[in-house]
Backbone as numpy.savetxt, mean C-alpha at the origin, in Angstrom:
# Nx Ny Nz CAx CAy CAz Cx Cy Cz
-1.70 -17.66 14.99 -2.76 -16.66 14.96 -3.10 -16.34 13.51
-4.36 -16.85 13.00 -4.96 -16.22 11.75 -5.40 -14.65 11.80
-6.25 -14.69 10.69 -7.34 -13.57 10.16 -8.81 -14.12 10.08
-10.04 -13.68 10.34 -11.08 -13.71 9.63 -11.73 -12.72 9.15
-12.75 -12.69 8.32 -13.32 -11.86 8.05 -14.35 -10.85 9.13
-14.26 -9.59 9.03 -14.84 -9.25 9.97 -16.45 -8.00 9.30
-15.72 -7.07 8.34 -16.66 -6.40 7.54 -16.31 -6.20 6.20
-17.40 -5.56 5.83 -16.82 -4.69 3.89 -17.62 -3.86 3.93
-17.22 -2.72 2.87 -17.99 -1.54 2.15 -17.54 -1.10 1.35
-18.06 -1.10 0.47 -18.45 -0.84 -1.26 -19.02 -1.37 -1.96
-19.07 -1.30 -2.89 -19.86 -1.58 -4.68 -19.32 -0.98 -5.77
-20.21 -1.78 -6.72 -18.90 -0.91 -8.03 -19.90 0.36 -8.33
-19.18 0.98 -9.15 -20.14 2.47 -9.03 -19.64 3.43 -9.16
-20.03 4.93 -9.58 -19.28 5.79 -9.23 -19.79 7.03 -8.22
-20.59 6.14 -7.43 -21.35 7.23 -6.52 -20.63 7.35 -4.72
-21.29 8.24 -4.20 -20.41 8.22 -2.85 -20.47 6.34 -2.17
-18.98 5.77 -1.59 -18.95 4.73 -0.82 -19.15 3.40 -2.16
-19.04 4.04 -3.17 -19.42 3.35 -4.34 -17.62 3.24 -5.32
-16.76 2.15 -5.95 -15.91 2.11 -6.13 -15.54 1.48 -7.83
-14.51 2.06 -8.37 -14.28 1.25 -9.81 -12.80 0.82 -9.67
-12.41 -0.17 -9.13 -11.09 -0.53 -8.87 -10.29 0.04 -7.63
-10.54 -0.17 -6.48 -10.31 0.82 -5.66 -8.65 0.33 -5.70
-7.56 0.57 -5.45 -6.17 0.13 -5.74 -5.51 0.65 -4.27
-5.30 1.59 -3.69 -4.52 1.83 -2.54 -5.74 2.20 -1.54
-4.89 1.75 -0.12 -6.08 1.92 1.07 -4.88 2.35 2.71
-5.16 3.71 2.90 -4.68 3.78 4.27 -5.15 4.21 5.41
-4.92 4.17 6.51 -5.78 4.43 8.03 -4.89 5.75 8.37
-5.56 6.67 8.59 -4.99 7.84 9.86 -4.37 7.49 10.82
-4.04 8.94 12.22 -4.20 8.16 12.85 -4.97 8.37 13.79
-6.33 8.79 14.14 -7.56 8.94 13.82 -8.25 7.54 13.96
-7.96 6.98 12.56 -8.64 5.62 12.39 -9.58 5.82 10.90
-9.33 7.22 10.35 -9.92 7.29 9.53 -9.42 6.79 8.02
-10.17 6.31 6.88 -9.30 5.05 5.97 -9.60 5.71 4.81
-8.70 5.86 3.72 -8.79 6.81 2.56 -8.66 5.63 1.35
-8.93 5.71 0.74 -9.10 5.05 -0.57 -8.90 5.23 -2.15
-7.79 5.01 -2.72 -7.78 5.49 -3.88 -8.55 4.82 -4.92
-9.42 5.63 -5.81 -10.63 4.82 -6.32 -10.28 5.17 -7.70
-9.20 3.77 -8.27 -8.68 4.43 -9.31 -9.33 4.96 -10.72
-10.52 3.75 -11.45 -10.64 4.28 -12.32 -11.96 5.45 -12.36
-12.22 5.36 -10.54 -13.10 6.91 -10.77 -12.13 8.18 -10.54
-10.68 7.64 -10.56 -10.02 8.95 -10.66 -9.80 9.75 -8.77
-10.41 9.47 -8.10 -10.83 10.06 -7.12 -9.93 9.66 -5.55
-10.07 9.71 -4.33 -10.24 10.01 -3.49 -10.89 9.78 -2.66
-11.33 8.74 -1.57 -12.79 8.73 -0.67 -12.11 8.67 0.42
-12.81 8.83 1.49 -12.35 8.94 3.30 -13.74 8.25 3.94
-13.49 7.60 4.69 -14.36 6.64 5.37 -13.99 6.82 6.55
-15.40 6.27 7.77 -14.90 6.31 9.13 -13.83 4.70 8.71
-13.43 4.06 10.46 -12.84 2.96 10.73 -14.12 1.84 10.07
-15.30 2.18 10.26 -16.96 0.84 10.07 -17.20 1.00 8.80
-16.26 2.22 8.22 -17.17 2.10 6.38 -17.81 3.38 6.02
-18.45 3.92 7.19 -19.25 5.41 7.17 -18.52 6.51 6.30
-19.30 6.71 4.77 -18.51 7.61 4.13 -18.36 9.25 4.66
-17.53 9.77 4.53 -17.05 10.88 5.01 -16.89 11.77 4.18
-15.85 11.55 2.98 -15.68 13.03 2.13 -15.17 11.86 0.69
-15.25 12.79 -0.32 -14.69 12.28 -1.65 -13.89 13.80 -2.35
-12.48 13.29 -3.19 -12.70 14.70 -3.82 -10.95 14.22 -5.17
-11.22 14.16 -6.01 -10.36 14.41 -7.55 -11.69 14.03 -8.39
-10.61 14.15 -9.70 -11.78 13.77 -10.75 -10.40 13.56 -11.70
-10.82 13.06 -13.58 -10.19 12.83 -14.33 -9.14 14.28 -14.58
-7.87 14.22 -14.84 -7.23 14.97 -15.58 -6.03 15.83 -14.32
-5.21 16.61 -15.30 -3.74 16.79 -14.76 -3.71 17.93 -14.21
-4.52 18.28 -13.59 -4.79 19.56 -12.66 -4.32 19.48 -11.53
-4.17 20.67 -11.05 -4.07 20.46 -9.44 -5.24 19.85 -8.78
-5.18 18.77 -7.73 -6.23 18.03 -7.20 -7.18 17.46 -7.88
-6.42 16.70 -9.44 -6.91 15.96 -9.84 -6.28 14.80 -10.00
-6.41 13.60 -10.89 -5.97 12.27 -10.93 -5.93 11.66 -12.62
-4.86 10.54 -12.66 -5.55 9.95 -13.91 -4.23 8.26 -12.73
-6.03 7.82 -12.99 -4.83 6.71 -11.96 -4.48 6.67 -11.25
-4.93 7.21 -9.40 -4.54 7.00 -8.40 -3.95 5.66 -7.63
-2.88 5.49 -7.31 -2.64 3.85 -6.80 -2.66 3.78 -5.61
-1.28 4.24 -5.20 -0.94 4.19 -3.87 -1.32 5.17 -2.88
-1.41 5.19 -1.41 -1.61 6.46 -0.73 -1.01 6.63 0.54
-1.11 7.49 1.24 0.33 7.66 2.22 -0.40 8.52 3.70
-0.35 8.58 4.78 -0.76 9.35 5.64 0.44 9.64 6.51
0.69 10.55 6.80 2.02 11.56 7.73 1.17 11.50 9.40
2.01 11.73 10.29 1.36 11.16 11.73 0.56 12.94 11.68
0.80 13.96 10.95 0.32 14.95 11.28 -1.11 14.83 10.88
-1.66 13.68 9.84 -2.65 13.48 9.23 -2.77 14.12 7.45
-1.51 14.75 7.02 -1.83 14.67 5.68 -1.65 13.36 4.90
-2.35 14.08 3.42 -2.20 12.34 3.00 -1.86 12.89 1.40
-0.52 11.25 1.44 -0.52 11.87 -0.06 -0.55 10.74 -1.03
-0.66 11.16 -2.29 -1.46 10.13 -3.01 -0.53 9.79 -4.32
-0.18 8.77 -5.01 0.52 8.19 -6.32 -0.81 8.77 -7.04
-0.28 9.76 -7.97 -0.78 10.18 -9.12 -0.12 9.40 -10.36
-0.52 8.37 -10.50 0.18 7.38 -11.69 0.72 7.85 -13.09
-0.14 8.08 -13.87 -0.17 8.25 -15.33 0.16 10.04 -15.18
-0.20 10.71 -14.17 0.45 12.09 -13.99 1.70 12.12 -13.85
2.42 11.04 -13.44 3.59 11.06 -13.07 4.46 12.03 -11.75
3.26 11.77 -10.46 3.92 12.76 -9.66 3.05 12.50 -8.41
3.67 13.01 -7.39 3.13 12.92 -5.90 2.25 14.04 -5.51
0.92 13.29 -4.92 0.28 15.34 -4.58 -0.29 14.87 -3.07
0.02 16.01 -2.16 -0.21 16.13 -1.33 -1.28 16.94 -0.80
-2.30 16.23 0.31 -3.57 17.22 0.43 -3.53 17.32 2.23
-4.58 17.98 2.82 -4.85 17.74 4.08 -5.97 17.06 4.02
-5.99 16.68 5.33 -7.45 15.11 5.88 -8.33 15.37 5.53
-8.63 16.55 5.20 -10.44 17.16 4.61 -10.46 17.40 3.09
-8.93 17.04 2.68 -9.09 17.01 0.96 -8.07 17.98 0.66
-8.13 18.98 1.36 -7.54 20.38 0.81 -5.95 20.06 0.24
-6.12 20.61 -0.95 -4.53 20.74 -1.61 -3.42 21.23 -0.81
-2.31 20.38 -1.04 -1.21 21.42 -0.60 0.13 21.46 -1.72
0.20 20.77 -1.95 1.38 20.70 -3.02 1.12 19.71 -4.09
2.33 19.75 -4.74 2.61 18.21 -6.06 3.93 18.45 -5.96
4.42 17.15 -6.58 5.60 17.34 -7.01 6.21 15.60 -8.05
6.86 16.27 -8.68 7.25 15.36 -9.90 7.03 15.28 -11.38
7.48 14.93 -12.11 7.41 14.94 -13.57 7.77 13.49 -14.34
7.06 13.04 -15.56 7.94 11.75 -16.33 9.03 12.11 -16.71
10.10 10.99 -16.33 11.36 11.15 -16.42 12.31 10.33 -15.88
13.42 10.46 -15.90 14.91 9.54 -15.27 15.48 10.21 -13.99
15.32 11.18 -14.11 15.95 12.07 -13.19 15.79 12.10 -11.78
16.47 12.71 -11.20 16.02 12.73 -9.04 14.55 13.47 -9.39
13.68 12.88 -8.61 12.61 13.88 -8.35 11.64 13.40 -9.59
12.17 12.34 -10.54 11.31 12.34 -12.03 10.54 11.00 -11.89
9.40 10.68 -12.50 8.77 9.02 -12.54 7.96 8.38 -13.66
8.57 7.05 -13.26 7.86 6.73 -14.54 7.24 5.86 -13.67
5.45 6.26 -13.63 4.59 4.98 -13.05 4.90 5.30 -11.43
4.63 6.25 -11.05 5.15 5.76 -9.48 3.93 4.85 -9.18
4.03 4.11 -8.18 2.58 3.15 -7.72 2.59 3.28 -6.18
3.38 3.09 -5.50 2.92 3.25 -4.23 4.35 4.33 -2.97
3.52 4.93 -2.45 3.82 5.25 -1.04 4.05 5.19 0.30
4.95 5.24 1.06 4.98 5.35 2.41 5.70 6.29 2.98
5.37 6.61 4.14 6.04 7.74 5.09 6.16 6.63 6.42
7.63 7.31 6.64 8.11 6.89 7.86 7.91 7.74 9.03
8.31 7.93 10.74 8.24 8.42 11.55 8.75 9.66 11.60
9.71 9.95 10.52 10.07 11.03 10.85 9.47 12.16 9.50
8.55 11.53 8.73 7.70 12.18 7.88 8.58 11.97 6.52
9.59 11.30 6.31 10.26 10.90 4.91 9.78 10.62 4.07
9.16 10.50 2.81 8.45 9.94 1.91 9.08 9.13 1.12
8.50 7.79 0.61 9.17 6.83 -0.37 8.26 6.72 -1.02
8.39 6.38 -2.17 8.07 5.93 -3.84 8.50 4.99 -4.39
7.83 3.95 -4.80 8.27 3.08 -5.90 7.91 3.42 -7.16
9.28 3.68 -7.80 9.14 4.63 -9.29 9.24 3.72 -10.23
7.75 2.84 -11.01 7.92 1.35 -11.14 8.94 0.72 -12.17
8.28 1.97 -12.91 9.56 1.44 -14.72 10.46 1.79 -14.94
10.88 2.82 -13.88 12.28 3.57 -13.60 12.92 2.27 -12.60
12.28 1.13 -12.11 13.15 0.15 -11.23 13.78 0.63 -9.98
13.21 1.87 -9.04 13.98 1.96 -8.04 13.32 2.86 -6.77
13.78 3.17 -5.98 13.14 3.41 -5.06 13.39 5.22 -5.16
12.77 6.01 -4.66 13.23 7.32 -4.37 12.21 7.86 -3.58
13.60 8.65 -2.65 13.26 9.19 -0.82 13.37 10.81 -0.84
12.18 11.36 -0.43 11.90 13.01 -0.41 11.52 13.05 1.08
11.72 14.46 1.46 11.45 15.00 2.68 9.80 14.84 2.43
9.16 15.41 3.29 7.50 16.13 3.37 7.12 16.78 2.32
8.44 17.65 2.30 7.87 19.01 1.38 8.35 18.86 -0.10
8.90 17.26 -0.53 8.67 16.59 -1.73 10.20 17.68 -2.27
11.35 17.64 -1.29 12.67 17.49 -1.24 13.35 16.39 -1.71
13.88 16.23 -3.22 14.44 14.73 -3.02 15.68 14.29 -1.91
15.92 13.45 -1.49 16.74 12.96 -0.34 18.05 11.82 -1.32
17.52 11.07 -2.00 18.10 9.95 -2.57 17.10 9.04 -3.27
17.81 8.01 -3.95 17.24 7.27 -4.74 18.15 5.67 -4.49
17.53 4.31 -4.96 18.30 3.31 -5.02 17.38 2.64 -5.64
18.57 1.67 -6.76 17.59 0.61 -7.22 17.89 0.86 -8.66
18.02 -0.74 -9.69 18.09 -0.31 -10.90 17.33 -2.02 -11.44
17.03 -1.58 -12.68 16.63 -3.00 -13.79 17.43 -4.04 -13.14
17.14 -5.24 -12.35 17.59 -6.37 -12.25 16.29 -7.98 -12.00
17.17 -8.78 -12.07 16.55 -10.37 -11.73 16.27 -10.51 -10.99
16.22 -11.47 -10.70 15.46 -11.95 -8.75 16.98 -12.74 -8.12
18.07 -12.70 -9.07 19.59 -13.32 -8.66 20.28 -12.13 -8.52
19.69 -10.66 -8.39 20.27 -9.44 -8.54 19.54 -9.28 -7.19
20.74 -9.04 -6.20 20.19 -8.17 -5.18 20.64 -6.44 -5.05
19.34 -5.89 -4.68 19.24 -4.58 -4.51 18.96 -4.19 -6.07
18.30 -4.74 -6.63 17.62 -4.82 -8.13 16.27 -4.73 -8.02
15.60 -4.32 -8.73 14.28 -4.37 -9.44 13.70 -4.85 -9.96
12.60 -5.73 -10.63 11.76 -5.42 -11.73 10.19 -5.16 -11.54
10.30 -4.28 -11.99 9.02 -3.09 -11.31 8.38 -3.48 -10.03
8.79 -2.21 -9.15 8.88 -2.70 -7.87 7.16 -1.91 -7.72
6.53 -2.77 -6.57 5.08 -2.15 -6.66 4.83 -1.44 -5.32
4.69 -2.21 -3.98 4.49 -2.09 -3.02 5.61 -1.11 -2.32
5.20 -0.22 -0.82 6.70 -0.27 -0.38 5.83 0.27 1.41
6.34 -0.03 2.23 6.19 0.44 3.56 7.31 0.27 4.60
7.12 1.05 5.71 8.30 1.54 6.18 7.74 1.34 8.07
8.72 0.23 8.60 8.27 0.18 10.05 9.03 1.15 10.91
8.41 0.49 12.32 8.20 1.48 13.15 9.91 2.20 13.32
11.35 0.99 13.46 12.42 1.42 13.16 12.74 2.17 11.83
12.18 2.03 11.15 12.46 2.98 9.94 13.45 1.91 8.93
13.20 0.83 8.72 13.32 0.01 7.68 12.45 -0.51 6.50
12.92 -0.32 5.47 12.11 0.07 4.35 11.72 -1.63 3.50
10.64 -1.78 3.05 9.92 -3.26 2.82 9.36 -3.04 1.26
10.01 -3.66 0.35 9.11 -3.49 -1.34 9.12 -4.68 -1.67
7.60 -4.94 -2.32 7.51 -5.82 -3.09 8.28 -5.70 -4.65
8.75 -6.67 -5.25 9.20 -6.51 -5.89 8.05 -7.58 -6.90
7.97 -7.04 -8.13 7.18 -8.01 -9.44 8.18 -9.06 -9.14
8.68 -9.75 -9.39 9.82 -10.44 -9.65 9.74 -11.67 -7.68
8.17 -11.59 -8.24 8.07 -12.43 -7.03 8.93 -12.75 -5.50
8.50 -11.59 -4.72 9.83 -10.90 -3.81 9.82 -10.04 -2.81
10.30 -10.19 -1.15 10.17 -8.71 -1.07 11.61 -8.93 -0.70
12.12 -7.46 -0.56 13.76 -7.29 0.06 13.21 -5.86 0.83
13.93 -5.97 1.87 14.38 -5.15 2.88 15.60 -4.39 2.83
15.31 -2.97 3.37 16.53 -2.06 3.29 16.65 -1.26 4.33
17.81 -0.88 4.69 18.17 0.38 6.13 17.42 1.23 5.24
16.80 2.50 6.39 16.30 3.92 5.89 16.89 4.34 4.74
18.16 4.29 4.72 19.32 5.17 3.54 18.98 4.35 2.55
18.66 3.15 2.12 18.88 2.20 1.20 19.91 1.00 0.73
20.31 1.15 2.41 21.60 -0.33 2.63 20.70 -1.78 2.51
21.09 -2.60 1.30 20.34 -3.72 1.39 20.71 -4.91 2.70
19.16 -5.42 3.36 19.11 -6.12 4.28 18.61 -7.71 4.34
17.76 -7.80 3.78 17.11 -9.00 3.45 16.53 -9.32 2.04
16.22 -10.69 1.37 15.20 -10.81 0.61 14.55 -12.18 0.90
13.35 -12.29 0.36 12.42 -13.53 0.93 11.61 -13.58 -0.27
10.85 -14.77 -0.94 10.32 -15.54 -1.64 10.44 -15.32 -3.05
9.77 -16.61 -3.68 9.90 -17.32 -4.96 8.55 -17.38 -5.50
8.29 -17.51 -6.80 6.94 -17.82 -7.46 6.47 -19.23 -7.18
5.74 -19.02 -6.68 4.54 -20.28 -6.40 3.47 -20.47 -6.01
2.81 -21.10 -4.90 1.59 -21.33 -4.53 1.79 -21.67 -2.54
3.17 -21.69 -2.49 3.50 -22.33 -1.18 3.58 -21.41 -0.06
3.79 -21.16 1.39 3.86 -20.44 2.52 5.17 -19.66 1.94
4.90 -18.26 1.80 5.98 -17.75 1.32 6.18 -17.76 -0.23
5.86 -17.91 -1.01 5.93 -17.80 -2.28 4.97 -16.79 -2.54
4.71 -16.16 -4.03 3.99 -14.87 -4.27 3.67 -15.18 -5.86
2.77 -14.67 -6.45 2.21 -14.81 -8.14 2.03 -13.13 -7.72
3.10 -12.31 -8.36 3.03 -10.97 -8.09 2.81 -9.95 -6.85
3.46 -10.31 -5.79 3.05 -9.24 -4.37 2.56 -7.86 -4.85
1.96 -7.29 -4.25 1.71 -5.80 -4.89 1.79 -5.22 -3.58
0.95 -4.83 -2.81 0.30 -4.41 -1.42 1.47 -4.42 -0.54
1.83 -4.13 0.58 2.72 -4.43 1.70 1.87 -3.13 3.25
2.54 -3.88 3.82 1.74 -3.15 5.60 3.16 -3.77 6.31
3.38 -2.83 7.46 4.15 -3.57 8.36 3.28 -3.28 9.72
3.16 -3.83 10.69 2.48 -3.36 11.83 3.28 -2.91 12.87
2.60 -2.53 14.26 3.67 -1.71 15.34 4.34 -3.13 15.65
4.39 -4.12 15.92 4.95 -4.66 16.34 6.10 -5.63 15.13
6.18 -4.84 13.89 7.26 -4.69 12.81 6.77 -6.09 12.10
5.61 -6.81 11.91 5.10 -7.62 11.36 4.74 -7.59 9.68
5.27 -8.23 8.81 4.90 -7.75 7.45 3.81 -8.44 6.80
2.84 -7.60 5.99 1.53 -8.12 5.61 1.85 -7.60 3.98
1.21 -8.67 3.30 1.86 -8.96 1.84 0.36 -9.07 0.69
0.24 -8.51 0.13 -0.75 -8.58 -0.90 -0.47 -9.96 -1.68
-0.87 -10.57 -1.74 -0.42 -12.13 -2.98 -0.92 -11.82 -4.15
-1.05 -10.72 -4.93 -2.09 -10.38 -6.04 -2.64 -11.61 -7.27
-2.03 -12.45 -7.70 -1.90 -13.24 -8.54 -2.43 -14.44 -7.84
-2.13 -14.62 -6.51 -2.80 -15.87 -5.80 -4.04 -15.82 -5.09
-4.49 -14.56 -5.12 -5.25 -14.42 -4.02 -5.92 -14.03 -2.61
-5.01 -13.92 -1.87 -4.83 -14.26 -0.72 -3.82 -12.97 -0.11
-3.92 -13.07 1.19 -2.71 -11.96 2.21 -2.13 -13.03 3.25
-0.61 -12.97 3.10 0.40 -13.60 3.93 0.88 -12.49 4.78
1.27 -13.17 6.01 1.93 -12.45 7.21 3.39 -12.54 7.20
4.36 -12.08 7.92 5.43 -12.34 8.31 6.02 -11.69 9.13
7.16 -12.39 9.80 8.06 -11.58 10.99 8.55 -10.10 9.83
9.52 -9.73 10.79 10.23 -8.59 10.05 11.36 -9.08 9.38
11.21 -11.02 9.63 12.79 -10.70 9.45 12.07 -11.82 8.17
11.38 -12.03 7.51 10.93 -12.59 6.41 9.98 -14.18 7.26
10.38 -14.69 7.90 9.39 -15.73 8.45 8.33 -16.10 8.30
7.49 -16.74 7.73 6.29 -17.01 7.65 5.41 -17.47 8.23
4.27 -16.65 9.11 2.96 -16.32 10.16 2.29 -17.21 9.50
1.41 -16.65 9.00 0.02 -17.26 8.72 -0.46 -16.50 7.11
-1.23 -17.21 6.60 -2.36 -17.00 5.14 -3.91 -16.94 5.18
-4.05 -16.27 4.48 -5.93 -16.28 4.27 -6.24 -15.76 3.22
-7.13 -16.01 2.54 -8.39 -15.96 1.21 -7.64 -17.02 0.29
-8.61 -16.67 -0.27 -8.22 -17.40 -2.11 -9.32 -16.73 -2.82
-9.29 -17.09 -4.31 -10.24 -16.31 -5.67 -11.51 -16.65 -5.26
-12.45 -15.78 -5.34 -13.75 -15.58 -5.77 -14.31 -14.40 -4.63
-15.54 -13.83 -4.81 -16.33 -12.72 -4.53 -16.86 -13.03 -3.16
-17.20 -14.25 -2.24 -17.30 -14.17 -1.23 -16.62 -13.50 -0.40
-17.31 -13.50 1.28 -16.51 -12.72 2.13 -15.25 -13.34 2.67
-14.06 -12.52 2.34 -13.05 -13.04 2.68 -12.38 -13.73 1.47
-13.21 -13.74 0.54 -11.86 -14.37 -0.74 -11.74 -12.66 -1.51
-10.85 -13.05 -2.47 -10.22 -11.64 -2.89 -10.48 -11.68 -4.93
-10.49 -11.01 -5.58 -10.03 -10.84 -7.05 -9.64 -9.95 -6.97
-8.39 -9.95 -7.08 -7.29 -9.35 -7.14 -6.93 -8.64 -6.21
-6.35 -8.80 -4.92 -6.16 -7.60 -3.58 -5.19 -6.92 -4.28
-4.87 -5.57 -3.90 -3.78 -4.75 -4.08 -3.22 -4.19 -3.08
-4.29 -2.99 -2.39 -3.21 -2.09 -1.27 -4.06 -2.93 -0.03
-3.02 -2.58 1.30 -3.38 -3.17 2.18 -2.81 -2.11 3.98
-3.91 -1.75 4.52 -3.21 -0.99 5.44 -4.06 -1.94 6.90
-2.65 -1.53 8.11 -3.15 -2.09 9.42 -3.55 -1.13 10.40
-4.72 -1.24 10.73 -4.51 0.14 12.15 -4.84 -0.76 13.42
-3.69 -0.41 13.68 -3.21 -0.98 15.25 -3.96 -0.75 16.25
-3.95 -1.97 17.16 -4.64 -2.02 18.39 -4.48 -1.06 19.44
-5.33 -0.68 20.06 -4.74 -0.11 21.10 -4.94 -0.43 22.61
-5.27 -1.26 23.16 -4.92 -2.26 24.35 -4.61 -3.72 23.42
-5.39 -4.22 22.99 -5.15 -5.52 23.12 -4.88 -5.95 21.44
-4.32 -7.11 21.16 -3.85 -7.36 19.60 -5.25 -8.00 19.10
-6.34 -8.42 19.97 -7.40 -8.93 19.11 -8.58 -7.50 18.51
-7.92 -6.36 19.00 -8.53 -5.01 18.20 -7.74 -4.98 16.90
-7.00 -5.31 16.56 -6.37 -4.66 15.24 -7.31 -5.37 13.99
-7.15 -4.29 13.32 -7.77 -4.37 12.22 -6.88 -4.62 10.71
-7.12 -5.33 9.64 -6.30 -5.04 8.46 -7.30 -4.83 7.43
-7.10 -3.73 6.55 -8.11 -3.17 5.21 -7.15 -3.57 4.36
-7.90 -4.37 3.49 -7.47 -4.79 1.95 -8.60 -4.38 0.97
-7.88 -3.51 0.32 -8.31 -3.11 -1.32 -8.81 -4.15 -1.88
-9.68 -4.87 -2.17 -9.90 -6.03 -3.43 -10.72 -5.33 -4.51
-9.60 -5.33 -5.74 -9.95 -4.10 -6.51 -11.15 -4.69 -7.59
-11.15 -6.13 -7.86 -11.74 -6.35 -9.03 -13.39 -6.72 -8.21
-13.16 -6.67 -7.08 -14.79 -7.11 -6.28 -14.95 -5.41 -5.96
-14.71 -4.20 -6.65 -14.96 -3.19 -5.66 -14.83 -2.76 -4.73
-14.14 -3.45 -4.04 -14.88 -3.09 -2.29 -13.53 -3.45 -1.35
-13.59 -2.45 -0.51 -12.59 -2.67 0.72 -13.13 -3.82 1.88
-12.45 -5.35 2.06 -12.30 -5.99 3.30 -11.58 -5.98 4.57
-12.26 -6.09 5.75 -11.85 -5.90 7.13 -11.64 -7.08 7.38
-10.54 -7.33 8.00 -10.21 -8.26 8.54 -9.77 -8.30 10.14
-9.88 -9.27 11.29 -9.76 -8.89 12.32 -8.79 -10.69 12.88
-7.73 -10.12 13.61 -7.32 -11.42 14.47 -8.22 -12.43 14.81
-8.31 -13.94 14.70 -8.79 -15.08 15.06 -7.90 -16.00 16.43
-8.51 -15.59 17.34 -8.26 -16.17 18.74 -7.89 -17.90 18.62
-6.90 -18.23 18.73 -7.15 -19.85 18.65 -6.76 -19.96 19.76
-7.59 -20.99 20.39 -7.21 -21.61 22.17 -6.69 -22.89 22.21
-6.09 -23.20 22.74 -5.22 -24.60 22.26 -6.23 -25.55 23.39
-6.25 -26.84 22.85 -7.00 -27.83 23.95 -6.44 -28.37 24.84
């Protein structure tokens, strides 16, 4: 079972539905898809078809503002929270924008970041961070409680190591999925017990030129940003390799540069699901939809 292309919306720009690097992309659950639009600093909400809805940060270190939005996060209650990059900290809003908290500072410390880049929340509303130049992972309640941390400066011959980890998402069991720079993803129990790792730098089924992005779907399927190659790879949960699609250039369905990548799940049948990929250097968010193959 492939992907094809199914829609897009955006342009570069800094006007509503209009984008300058859009970098993280997630679905409600609703169906509604938020967008971090990094170098406009901002925020956008779209229906599931593209239909813009709301926008709301701007430059600078305020409350409900940005310098560098990456990653973004939605809680089943519908808040959403967002990697404030170069702020060095997590801020949390409700679905219509509204502020509710922050939390974090640059630093070494529990609770501190250097570079966080991306987010996920698990089922039971846990929050994770990949804290990139700090090399490690760190786990807060909702209310941006630290819980724990794991992860330090290592190789790709170092397991339960780092080097700047980008991506991170969390399936439906509550097992935790990061890309790692270091051409890679590894798998971990909720707590941070290491479980798996899978690929090498290359060009081949399973290989990666920088993963960034990660998705897992309900049925615990992992979807992989290839940033450096191009393209989005599938996989079991347990690292296996599904299927591939795009390569470089601006047509529909090729990518410059994908980054974040979210799935919103079917709800009767698997040929409804949808996958949104960020392709940050074309502007614009791509839809992608299951490709039916019938055997002869």
């Amino acid at each position: 079972m492939s992907y094809v292309f199914s829609y897009k919306f955006g342009s570069f720009g800094d006007g509503p539905k209009q984008f300058n690097q859009p970098f993280g992309v997630a679905v409600d659950p609703s169906g509604n898809v938020f967008v971090t639009d990094g170098a406009n600093h901002r925020i956008q909400k779209f229906t599931s078809s593209g239909g813009f809805l709301a926008s709301w940060g701007e430059f600078g270190p305020g409350l409900g503002q940005f310098s560098s939005p990456n990653g973004i996060a939605v809680e089943s209650s519908g808040a959403v929270y967002v990697c404030d990059t170069y702020n060095n900290r997590i801020q949390k809003f409700r679905n219509d924008g509204g502020f509710i908290r922050t939390w974090g500072t640059k630093g070494l410390g529990e609770g501190e970041f250097s570079e966080p880049y991306c987010v996920a929340v698990d089922s039971s509303n846990n929050v994770f961070v990949t804290d990139f130049e700090n090399h490690r992972i760190q786990k807060f309640t909702n209310t941006g409680t630290f819980i724990r941390t794991w992860g330090a400066f290592g190789s790709q011959s170092e397991l339960e190591k780092f080097r700047f980890p980008w991506g991170v998402a969390v399936s439906s069991g509550g097992n935790v999925y990061v890309t790692d720079s270091d051409n890679r993803i590894q798998e971990f129990t909720n707590t941070g017990t290491f479980i798996r790792t899978w690929g090498t730098l290359g060009l081949g089924d399973g290989q990666f030129s920088s993963p960034t992005g990660i998705a897992v779907d309900s049925s615990g399927n992992v979807f992989v940003t290839d940033f450096g190659n191009g393209r989005i790879q599938k996989f079991k949960g347990n690292g296996i390799f599904i299927t591939k699609w795009g390569s470089h250039g601006s047509a529909d369905g090729q990518f410059r540069y994908p980054f974040g990548i979210a799935v919103k799940p079917a709800k009767i049948s698997f040929l409804e699901e949808r996958v949104f990929v960020a392709d940050s250097q074309n502007h614009r968010i791509q839809v992608f939809k299951p490709k039916l193959v019938v055997n002869p």
